[in-house]
mmCIF file of C-alpha atoms in Angstrom:
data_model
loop_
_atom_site.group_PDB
_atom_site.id
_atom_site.type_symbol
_atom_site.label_atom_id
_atom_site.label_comp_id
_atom_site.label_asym_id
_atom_site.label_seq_id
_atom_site.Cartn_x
_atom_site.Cartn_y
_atom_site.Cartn_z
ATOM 1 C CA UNK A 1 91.456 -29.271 -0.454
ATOM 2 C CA UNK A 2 90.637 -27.369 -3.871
ATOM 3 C CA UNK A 3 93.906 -25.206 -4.927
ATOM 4 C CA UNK A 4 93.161 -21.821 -5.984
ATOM 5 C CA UNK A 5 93.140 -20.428 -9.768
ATOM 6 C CA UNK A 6 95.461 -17.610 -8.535
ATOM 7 C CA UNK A 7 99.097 -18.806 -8.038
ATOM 8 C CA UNK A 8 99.636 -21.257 -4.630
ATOM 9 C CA UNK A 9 102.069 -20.206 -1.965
ATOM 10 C CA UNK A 10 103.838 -22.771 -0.465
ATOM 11 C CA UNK A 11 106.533 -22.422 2.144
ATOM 12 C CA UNK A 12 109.438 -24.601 2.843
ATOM 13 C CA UNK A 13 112.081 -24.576 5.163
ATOM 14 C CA UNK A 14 115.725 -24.974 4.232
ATOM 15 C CA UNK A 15 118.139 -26.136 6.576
ATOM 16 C CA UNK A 16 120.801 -24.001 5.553
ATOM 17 C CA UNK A 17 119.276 -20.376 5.926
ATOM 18 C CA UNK A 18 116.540 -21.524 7.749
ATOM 19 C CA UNK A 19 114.520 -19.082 5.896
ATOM 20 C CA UNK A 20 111.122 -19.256 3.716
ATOM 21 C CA UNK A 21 111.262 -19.307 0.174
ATOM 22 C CA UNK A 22 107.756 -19.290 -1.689
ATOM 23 C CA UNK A 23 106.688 -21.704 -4.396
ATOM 24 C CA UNK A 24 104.320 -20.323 -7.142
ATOM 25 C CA UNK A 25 102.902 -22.720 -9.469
ATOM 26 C CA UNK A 26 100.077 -21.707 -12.067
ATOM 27 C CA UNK A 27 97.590 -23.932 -13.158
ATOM 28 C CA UNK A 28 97.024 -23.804 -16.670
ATOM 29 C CA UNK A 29 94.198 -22.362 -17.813
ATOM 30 C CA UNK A 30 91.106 -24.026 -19.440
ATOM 31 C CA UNK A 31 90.959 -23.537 -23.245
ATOM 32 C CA UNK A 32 87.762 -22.347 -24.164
ATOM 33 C CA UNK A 33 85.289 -24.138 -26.836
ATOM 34 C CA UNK A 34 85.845 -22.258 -29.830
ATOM 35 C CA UNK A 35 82.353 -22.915 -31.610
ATOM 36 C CA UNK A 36 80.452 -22.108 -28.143
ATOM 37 C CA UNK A 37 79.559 -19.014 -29.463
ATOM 38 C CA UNK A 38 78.886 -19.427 -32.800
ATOM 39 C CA UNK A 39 75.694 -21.750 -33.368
ATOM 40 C CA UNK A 40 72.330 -20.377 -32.942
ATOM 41 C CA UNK A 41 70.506 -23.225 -32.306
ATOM 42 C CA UNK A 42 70.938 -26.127 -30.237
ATOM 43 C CA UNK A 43 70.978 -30.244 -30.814
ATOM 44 C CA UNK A 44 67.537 -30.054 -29.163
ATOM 45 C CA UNK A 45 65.965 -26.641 -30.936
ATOM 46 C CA UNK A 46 66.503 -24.273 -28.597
ATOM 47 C CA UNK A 47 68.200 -21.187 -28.955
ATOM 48 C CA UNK A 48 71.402 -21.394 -27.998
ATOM 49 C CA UNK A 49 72.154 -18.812 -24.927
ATOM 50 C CA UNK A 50 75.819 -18.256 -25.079
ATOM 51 C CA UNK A 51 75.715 -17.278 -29.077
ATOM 52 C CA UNK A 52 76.687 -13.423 -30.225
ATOM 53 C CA UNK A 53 74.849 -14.138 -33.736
ATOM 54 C CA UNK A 54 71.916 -12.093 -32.564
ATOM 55 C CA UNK A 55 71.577 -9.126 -30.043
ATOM 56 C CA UNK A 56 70.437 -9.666 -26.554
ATOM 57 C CA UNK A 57 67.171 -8.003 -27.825
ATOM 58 C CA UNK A 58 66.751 -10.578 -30.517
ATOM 59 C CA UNK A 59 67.058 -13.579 -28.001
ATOM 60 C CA UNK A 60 64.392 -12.465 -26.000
ATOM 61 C CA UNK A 61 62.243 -12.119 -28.746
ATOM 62 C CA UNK A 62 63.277 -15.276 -30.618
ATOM 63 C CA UNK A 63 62.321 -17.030 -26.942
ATOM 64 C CA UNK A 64 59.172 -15.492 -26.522
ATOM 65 C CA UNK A 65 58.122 -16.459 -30.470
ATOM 66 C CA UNK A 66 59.403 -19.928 -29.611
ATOM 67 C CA UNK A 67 57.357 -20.423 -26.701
ATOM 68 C CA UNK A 68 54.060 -18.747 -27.714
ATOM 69 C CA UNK A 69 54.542 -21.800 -30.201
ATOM 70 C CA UNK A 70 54.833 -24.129 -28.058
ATOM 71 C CA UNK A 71 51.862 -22.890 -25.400
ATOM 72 C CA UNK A 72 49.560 -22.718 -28.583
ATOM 73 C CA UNK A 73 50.709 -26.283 -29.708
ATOM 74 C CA UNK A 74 50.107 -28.049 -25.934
ATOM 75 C CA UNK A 75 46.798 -26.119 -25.818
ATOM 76 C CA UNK A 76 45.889 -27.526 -29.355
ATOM 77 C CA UNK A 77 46.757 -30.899 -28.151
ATOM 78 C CA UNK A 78 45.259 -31.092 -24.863
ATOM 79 C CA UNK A 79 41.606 -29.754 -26.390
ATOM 80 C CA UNK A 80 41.791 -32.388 -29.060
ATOM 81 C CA UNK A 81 42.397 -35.199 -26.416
ATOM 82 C CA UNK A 82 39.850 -34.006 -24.692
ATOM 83 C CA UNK A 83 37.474 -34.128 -28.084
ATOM 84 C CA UNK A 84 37.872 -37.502 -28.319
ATOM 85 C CA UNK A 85 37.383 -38.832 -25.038
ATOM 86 C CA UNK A 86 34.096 -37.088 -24.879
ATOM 87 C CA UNK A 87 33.725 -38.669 -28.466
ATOM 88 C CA UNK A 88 34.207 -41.955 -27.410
ATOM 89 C CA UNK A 89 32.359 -41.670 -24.297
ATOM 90 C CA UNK A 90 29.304 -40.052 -25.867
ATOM 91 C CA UNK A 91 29.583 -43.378 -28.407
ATOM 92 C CA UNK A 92 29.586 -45.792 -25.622
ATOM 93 C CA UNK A 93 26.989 -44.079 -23.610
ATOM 94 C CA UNK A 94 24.366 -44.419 -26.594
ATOM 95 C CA UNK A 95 24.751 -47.788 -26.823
ATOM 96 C CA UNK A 96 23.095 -48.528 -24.175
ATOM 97 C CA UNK A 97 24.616 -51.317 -22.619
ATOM 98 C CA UNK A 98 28.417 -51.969 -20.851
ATOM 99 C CA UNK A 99 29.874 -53.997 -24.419
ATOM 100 C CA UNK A 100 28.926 -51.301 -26.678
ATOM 101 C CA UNK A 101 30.040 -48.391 -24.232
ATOM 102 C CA UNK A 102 33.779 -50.301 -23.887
ATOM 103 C CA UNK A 103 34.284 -50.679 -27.313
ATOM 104 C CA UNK A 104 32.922 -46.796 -27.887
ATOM 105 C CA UNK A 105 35.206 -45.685 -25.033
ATOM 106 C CA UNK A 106 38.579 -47.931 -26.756
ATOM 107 C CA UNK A 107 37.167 -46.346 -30.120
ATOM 108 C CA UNK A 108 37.865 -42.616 -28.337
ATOM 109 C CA UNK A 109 40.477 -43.544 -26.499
ATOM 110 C CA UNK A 110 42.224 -44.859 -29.873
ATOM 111 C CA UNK A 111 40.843 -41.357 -31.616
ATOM 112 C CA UNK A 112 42.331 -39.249 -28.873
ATOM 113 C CA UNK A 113 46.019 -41.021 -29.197
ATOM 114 C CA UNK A 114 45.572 -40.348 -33.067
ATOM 115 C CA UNK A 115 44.880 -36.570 -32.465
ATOM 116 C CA UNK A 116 47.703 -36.478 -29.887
ATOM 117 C CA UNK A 117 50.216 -37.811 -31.911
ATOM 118 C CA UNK A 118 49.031 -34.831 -34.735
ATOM 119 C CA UNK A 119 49.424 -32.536 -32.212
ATOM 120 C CA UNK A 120 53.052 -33.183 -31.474
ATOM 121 C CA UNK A 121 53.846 -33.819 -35.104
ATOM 122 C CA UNK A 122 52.428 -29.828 -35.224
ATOM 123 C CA UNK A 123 54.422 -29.195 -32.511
ATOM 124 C CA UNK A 124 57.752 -30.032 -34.148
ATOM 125 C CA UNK A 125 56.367 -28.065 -37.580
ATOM 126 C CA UNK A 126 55.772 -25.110 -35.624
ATOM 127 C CA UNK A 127 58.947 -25.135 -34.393
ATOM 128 C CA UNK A 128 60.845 -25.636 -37.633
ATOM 129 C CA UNK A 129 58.204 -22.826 -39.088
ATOM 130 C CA UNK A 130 59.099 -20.823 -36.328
ATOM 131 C CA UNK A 131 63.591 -21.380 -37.270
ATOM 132 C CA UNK A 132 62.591 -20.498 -40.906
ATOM 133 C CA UNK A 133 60.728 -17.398 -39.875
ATOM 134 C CA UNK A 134 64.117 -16.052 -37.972
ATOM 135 C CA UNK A 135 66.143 -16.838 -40.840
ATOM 136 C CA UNK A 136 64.029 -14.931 -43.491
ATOM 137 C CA UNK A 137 64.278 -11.794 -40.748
ATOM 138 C CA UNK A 138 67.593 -12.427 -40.595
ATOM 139 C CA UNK A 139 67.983 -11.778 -44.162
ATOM 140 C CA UNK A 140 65.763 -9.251 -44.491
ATOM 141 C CA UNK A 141 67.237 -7.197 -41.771
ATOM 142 C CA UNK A 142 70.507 -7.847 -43.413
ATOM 143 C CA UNK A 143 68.961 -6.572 -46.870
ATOM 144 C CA UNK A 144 67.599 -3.328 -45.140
ATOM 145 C CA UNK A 145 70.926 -2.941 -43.354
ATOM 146 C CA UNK A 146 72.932 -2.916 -47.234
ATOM 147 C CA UNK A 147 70.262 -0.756 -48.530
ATOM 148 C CA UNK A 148 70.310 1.888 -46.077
ATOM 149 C CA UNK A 149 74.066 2.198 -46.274
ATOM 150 C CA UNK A 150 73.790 2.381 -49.996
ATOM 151 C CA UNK A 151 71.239 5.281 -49.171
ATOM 152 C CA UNK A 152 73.592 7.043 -46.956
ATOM 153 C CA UNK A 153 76.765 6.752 -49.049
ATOM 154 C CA UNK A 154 74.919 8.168 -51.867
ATOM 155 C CA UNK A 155 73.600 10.907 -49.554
ATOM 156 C CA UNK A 156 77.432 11.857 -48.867
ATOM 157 C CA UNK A 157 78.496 11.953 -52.282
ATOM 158 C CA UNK A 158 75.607 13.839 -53.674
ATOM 159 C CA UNK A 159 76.487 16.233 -50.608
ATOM 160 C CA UNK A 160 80.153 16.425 -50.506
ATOM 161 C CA UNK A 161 81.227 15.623 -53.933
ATOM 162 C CA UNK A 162 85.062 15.441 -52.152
ATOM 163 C CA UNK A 163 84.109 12.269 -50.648
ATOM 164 C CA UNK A 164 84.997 10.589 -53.940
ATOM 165 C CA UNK A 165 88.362 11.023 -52.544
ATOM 166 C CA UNK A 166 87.628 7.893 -49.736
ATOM 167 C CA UNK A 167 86.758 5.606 -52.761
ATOM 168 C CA UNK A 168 89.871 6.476 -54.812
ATOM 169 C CA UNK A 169 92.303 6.533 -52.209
ATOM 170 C CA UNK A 170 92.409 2.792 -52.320
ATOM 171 C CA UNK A 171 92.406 2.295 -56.052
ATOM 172 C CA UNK A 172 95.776 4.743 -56.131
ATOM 173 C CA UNK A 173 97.853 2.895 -53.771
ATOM 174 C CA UNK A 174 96.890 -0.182 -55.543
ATOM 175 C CA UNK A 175 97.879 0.932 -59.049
ATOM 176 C CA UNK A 176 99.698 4.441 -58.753
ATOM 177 C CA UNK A 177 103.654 4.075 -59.791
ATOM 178 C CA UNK A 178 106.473 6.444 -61.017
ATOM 179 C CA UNK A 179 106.710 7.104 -64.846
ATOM 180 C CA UNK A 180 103.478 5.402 -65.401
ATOM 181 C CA UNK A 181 100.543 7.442 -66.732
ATOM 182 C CA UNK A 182 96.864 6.999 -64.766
ATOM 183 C CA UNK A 183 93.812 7.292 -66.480
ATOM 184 C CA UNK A 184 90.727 8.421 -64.184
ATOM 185 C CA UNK A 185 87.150 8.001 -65.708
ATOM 186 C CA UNK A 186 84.586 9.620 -63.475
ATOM 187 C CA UNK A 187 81.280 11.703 -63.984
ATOM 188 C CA UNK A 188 81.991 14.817 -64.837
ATOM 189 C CA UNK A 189 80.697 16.159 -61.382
ATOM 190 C CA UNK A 190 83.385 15.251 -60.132
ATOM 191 C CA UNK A 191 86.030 16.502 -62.042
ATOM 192 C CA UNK A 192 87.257 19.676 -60.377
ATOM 193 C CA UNK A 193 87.680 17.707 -57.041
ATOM 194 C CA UNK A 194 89.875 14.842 -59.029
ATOM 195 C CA UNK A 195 92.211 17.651 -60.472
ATOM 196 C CA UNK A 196 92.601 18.451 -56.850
ATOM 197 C CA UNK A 197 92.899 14.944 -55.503
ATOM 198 C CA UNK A 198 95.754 14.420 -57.978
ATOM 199 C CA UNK A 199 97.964 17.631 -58.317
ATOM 200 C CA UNK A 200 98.520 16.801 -54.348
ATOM 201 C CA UNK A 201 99.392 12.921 -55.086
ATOM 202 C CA UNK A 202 101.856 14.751 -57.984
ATOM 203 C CA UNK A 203 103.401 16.661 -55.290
ATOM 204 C CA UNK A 204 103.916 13.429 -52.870
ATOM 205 C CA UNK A 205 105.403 11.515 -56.317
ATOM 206 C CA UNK A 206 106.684 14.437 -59.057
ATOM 207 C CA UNK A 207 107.094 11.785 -62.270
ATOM 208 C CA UNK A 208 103.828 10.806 -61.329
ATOM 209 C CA UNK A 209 101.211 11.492 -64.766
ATOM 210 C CA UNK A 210 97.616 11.612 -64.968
ATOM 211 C CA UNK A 211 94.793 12.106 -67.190
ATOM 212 C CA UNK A 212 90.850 12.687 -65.638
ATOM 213 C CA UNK A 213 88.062 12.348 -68.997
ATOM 214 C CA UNK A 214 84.472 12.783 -67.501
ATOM 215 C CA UNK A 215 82.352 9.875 -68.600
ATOM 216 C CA UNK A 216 78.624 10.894 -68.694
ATOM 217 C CA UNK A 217 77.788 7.478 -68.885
ATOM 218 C CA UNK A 218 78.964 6.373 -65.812
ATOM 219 C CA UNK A 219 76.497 7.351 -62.564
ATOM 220 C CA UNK A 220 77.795 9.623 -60.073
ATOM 221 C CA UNK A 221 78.529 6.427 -57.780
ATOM 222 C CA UNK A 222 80.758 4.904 -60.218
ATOM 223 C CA UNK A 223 84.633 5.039 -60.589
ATOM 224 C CA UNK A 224 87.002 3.666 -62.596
ATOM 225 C CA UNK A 225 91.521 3.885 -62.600
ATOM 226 C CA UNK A 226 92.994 2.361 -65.679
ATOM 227 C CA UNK A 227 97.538 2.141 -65.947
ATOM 228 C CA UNK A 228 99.559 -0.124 -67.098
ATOM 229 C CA UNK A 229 99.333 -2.754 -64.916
ATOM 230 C CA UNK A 230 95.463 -2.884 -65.608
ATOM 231 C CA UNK A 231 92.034 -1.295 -64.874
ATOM 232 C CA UNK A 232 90.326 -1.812 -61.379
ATOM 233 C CA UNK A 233 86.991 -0.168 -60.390
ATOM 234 C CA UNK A 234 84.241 0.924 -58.189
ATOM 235 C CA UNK A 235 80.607 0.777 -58.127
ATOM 236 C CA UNK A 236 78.686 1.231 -55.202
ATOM 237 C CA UNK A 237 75.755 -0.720 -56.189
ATOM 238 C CA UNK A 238 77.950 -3.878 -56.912
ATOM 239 C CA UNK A 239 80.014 -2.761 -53.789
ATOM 240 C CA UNK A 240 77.263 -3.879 -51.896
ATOM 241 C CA UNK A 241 75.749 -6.328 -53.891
ATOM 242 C CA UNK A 242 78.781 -8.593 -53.632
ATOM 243 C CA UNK A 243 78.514 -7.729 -49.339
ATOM 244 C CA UNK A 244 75.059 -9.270 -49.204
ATOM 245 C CA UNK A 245 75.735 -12.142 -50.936
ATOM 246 C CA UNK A 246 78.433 -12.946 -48.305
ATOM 247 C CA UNK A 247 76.783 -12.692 -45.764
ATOM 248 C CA UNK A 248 74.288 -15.019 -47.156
ATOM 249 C CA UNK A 249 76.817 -17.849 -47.357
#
């Protein structure tokens, strides 16, 4: 009898009461393969169907790359079999007599197992060919991901020039601290909206200092809080630079 996942009732009679009591016992559950998920590709080359690397959308196409491949490959194979039986054949044939048509026939025969082995040996580059072509688009997807949000960040800033305020939020918890003085360089764009920003972090901590100098040099994605303790930055284009290189590894 196969017991249940859900908890088992069992009854039992007691002499004493003469009454039911019910027994639960849970089975423990099964833990679940921690790496199921998280190869793309199988021992064997196929794509591996429980993986969340890619969408659902990129599976089918990966599958339908993968086996275009392969249909081209068999085809390849089976018309240059077929070449060299008729080669060997045709060879036998003209010489005219059943000793010269054997050994034309074994010289096809040996031609078509020469071909056939080729054929798989293009099988198996096809199919590494076709790995390396989803890990380039991989990586160039990735690339056009970074790239568009560097385009939209620096769309909001040109914009809203108060959205500075998300990339030095972090910066000022990091380094702000009472009785200690914090310089701000920013472009100068910016400055009227960093005045803001910090007369409100001066009401939140009053022996809080500051001091904002606008630095042409730096572009308007660029930010930079100097203190005591140190100078820590931001720049959006190494932001993301250092983002796509993890992903990489």
């Amino acid at each position: 009898m196969k017991l249940s996942a859900k908890s088992i009732l069992k009854q039992a009679a007691v002499a004493e009461s003469g009454q039911a009591k019910a027994i639960i016992t849970k089975q423990p559950q099964k833990e679940k393969s921690a790496t199921a998920d998280e190869k793309l590709w199988l021992e064997d080359g196929t794509l591996n169907p429980q993986t969340n690397l890619i969408s659902s959308e990129k599976k089918v196409e990966l599958k339908s790359i993968r086996q275009q491949v392969l249909d081209q490959a068999h085809q390849d194979a089976e018309k240059l079999k077929k070449q060299g039986y008729q080669a060997g054949n045709a060879a036998g044939q003209k010489a005219g007599y059943q000793a010269g048509y054997q050994k034309g026939l074994a010289a096809g025969q040996k031609l078509a197992e020469q071909l056939t082995v080729q054929a798989k040996q293009n099988v198996k580059y096809s199919l590494t060919a076709a790995h390396d072509y989803v890990v380039d688009k991989q990586a160039e997807l990735m690339k056009f991901a970074v790239e568009m949000a560097e385009v939209l960040v620096k769309r909001k800033l040109d914009q809203d020039p108060a959205a500075i305020s998300a990339l030095l939020e972090p910066m000022l918890l990091k380094m702000q601290q009472p009785e200690q003085l914090l310089t701000i360089h920013a472009h100068p764009r910016y400055h009227q909206q960093l005045e803001r920003q910090m007369k409100l972090e001066k009401q939140k901590l009053p022996g809080f200092r500051y001091l904002i100098l606008d630095d042409a040099d730096k572009s308007a994605y660029q930010v930079s809080v100097e203190s005591d303790e140190g100078l820590t930055s931001f720049d959006l284009a190494q932001e993301l630079e250092r983002f796509l290189q993890q992903t990489e590894k």
